[in-house]
Coordinates of C-alpha atoms and ligand atoms in Angstrom, one line a residue:
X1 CA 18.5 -8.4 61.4
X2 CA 19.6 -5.0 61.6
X3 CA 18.8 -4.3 57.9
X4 CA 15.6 -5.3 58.5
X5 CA 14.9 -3.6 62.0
X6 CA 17.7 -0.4 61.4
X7 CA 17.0 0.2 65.1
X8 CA 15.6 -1.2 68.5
X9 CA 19.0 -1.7 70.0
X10 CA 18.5 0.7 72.8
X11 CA 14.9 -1.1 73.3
X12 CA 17.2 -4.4 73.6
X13 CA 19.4 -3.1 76.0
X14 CA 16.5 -2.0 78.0
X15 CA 14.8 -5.2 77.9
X16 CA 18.1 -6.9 78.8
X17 CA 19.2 -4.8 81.7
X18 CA 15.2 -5.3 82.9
X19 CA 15.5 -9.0 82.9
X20 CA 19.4 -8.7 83.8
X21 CA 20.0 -11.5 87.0
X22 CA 16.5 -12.5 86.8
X23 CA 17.3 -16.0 85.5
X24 CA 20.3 -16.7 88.3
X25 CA 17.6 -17.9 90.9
X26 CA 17.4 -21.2 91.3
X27 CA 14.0 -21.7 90.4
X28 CA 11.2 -20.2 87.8
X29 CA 8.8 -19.6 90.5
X30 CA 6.2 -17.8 90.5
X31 CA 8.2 -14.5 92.2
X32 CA 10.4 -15.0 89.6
X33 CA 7.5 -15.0 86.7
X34 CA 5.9 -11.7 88.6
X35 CA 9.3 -10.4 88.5
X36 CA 9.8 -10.9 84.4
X37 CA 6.7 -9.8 84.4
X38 CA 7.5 -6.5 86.2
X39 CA 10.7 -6.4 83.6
X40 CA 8.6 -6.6 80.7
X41 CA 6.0 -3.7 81.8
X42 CA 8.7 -1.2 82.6
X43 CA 10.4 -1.8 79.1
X44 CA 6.6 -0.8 77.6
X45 CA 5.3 -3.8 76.6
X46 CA 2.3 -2.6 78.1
X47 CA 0.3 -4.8 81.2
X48 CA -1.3 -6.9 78.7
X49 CA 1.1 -8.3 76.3
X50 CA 3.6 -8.6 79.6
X51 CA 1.1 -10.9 81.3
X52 CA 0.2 -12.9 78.1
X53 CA 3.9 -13.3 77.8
X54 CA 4.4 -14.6 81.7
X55 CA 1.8 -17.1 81.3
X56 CA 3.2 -18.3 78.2
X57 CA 6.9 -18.7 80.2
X58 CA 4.6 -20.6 83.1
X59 CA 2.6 -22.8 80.9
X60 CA 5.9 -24.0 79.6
X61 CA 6.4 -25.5 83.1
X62 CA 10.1 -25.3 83.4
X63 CA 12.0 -25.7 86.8
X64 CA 14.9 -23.6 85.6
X65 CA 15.7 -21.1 83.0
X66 CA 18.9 -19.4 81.8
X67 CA 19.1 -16.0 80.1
X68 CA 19.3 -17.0 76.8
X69 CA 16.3 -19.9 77.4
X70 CA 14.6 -16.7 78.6
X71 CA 15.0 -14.3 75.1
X72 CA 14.5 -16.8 73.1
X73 CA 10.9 -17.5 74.6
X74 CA 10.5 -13.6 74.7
X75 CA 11.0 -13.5 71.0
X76 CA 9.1 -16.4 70.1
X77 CA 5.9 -15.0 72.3
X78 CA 6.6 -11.3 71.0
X79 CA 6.7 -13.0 67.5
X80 CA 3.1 -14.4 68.2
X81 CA 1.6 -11.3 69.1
X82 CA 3.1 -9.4 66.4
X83 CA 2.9 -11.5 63.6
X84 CA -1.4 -11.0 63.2
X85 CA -0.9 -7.1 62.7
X86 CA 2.0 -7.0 60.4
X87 CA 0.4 -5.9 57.1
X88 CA 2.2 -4.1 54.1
X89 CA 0.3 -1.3 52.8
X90 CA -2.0 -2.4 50.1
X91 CA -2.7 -0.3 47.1
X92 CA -4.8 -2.6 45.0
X93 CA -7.7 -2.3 43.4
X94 CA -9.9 1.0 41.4
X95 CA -11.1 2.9 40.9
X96 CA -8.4 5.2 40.9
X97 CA -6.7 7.3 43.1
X98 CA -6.0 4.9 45.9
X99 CA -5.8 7.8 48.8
X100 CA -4.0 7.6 52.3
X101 CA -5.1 9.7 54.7
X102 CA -2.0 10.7 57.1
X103 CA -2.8 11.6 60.8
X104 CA -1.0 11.6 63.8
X105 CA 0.0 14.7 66.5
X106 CA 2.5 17.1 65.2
X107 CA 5.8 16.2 65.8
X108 CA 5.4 12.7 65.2
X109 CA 6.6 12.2 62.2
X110 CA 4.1 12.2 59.3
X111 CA 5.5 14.3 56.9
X112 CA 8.7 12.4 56.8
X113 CA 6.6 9.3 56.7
X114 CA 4.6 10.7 54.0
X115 CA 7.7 10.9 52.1
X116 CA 8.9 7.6 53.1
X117 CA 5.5 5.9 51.9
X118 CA 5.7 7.9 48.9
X119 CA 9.2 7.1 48.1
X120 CA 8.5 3.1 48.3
X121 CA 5.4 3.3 46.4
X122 CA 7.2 5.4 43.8
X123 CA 10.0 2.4 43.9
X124 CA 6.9 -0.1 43.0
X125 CA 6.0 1.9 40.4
X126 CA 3.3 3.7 41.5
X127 CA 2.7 7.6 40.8
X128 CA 2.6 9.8 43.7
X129 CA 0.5 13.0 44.6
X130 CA 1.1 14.1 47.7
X131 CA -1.3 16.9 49.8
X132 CA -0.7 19.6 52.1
X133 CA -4.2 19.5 54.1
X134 CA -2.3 20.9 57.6
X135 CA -3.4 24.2 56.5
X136 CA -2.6 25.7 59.4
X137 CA 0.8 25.6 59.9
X138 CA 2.5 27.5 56.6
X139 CA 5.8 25.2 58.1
X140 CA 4.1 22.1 57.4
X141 CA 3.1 23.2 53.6
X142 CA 6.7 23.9 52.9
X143 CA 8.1 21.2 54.8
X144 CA 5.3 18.4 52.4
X145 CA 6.8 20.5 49.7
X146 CA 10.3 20.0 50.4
X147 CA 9.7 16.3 50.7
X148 CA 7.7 16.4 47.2
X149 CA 11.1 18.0 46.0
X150 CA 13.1 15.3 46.9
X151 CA 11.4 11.7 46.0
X152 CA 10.7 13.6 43.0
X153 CA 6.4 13.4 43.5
X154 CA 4.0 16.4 42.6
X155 CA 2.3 18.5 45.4
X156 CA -0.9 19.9 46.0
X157 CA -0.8 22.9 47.9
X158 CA -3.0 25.6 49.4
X159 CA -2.5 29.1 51.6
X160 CA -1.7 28.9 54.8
X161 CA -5.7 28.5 56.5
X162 CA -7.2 27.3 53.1
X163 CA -9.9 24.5 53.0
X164 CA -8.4 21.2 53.7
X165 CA -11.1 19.3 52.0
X166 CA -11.1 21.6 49.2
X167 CA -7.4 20.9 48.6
X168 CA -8.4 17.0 49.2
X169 CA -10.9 17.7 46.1
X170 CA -8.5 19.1 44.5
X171 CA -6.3 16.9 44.8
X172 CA -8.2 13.7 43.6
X173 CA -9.6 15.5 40.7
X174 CA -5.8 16.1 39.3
X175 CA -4.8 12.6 40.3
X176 CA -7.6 11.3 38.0
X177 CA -7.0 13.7 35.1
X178 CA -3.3 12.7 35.4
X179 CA -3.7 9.3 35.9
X180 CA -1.6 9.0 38.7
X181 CA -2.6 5.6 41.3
X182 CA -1.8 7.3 44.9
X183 CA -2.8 10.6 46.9
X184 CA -1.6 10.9 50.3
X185 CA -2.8 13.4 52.1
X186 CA -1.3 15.6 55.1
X187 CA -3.6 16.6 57.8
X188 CA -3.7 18.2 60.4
X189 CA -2.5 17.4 64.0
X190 CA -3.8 19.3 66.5
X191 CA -5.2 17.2 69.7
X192 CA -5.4 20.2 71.7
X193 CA -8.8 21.5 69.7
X194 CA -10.4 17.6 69.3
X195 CA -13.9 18.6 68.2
X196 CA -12.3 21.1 65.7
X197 CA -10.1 18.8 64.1
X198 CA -13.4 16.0 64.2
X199 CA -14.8 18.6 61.9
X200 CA -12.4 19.0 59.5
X201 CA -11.8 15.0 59.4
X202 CA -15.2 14.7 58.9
X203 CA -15.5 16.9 56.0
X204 CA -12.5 16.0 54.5
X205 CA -14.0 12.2 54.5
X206 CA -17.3 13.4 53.4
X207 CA -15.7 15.4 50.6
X208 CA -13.6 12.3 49.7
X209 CA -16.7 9.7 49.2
X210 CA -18.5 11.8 47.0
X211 CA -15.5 11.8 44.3
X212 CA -15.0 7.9 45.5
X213 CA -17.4 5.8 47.9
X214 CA -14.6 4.2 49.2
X215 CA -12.0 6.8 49.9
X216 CA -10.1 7.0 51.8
X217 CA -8.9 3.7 51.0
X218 CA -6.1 3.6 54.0
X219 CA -6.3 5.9 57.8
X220 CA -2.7 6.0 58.7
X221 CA -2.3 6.6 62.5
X222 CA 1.6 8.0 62.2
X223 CA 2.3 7.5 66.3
X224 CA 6.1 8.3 67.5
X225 CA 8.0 5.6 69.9
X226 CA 10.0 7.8 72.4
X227 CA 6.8 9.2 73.3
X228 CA 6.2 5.5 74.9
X229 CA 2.6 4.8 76.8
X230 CA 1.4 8.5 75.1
X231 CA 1.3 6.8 71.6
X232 CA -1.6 4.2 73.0
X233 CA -4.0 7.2 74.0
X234 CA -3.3 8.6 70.8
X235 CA -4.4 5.5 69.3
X236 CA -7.6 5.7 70.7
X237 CA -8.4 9.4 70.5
X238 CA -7.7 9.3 66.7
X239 CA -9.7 5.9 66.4
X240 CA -12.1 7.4 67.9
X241 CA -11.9 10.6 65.6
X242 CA -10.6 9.3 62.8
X243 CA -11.5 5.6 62.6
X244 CA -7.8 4.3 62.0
X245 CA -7.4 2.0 59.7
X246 CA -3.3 1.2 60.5
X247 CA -0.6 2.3 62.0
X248 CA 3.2 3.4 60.9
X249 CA 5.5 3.7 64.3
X250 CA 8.2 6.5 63.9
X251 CA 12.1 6.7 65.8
X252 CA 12.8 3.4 66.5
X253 CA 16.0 3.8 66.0
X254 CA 17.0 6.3 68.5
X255 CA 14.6 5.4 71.6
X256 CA 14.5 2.5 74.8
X257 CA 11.0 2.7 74.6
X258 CA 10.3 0.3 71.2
X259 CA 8.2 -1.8 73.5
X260 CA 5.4 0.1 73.0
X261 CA 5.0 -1.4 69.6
X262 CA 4.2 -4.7 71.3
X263 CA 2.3 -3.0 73.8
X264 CA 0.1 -1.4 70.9
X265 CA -0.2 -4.9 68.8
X266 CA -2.0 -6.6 71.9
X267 CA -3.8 -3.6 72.8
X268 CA -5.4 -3.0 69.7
X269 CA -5.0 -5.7 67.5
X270 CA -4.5 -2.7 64.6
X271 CA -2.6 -3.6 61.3
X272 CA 1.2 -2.1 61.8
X273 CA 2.2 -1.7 57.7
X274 CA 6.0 -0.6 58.4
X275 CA 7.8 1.6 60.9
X276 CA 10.2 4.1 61.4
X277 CA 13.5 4.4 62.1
X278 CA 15.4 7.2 60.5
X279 CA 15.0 10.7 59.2
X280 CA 16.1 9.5 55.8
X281 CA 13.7 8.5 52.5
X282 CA 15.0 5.3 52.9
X283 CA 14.3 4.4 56.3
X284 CA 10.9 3.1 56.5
X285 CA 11.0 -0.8 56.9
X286 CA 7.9 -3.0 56.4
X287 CA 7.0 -4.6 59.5
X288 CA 8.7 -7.8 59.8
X289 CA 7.4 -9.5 63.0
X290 CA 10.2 -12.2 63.6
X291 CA 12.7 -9.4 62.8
X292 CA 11.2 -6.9 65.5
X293 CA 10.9 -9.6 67.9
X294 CA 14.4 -10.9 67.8
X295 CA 15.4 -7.1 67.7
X296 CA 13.5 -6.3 70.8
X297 CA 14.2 -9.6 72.7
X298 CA 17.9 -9.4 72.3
Ligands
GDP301 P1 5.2 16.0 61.8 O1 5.1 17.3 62.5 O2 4.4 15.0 62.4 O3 5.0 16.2 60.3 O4 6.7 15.5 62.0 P2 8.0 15.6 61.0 O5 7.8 14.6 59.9 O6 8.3 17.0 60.7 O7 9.1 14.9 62.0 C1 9.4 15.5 63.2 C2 10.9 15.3 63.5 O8 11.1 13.9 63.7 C3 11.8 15.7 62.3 O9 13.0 16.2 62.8 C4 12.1 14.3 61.6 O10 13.3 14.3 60.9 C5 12.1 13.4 62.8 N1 11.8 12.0 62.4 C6 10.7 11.6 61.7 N2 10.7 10.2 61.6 C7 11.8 9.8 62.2 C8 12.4 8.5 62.5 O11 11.9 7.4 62.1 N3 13.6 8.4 63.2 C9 14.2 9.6 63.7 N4 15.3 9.5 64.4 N5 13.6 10.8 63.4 C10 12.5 10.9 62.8

């Protein structure tokens, strides 16, 4: 489990000190189902997914549960709303290059997961380009680079306050005259300035379907756990921005707060290809729903 999850075990031990002495009534009545259901919103399963999961444990009808009875339904119904969004990245089909737009707010963890992605695609045998389009920050130019460096991948690069979707053109034109299958591209991740960074998403997409009508192939949302109930409204402003197309959830391994991913999964119903939970190349794990589910129920 843990090779498959490499985190969530301070989510568990949130979830298990939430629902700790909940089971020793007597009865599964309904204050103890509000109560679960109280336990399962404040470890950030989110209102929705939390009452799904309380009328599951009612429709079940038992007169008495014990703790373990209790996890074990909590992973099975967590496993049910999980397992319709867990979908691995898929790079089929030409023309050539499949491109991955990255957003997500600064700090969240997309260059690292830029890496990440690049490193496992480079493990299946795909070739890698990777783009620095946050042209504002020169930080996040070098920091692309310095992943580039290390999973051994090519990168595009601008000045600092260059054209993003000139780079973007750029960088599909040398993907296709060097035959390489991926471009993923960095953007920029600045909420503050929304109709500014609308524009440039807009003309980096526009830019991007006149080299290939259906570029970009894949919208990664790149959304960080710890920040908890923040990463939902992220998911809307950048769908709404952006038009997301799936998500990667970052820090799972250090954070309580892995609940969200639930949370997010009922919510939105968007594909989850793989999260997070390291700050090494290898610690990107494709989303297994049992696997989370057990991890997160304990
Ligand atoms: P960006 O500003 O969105 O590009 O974010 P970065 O990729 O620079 O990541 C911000 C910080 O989070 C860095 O210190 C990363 O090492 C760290 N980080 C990224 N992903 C993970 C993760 O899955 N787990 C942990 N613990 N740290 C991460």
């Amino acid at each position: 489990l843990e090779r498959l999850t490499g985190g969530f075990r301070k989510t568990s031990d949130r979830v298990a000190e939430n629902l700790s002495g909940l089971t020793s009534k007597a009865a599964l009545d309904t204050a103890t189902l509000d109560d679960i259901e109280e336990a399962l919103i404040a470890s950030d399963l989110g209102p929705e997914a939390s009452k799904r999961i309380r009328d599951a444990i009612a429709a079940r009808k038992f007169e008495q549960i014990d703790e373990r009875g209790l996890r074990t339904i909590l992973a099975e119904e967590i496993e049910k709303i999980l397992a319709p969004v867990a979908k691995p990245l898929d790079i089929y089909g030409f023309p050539r290059p499949h491109v991955i737009l990255v957003i997500g707010v600064n700090g969240s963890g997309k260059t690292t997961t830029i890496g990440k992605v690049g490193h496992l695609l480079q493990e299946q045998d795909y070739g890698v380009l990777l783009a620095a389009g946050d042209t504002f920050r020169a930080a996040a130019i070098e920091q692309l680079q310095v992943w580039g460096q290390r999973i051994g991948a090519p990168v595009i690069a601008g000045k600092e306050g260059s054209d993003a979707a000139g780079l973007v053109w750029d960088g599909v034109k040398q993907a296709t005259a060097q035959g390489i299958d991926v471009l993923i591209v960095d953007t920029a991740g600045r909420l503050q300035n929304k109709s500014h960074l609308m524009e440039e998403l807009t003309k980096v997409r526009r830019v991007l379907g006149k080299l290939n009508e259906e570029a970009p192939h894949d919208v990664l949302l790149v959304l960080d756990a710890t920040t908890g109930q923040n990463a939902l409204n992220q998911i809307e402003v950048f769908q709404e921005t952006a038009g997301v197309t799936g998500l990667i959830m970052t820090k799972l391994d250090g954070t309580a707060r892995g609940g969200v991913l639930v949370a997010a999964a009922e919510k939105f119903g968007m594909p989850i290809h793989a999260i997070g939970v390291g700050e090494g190349v290898d610690d990107l794990r494709p989303f297994d729903p049992r696997a989370v589910a057990r991890a997160i129920a304990g």
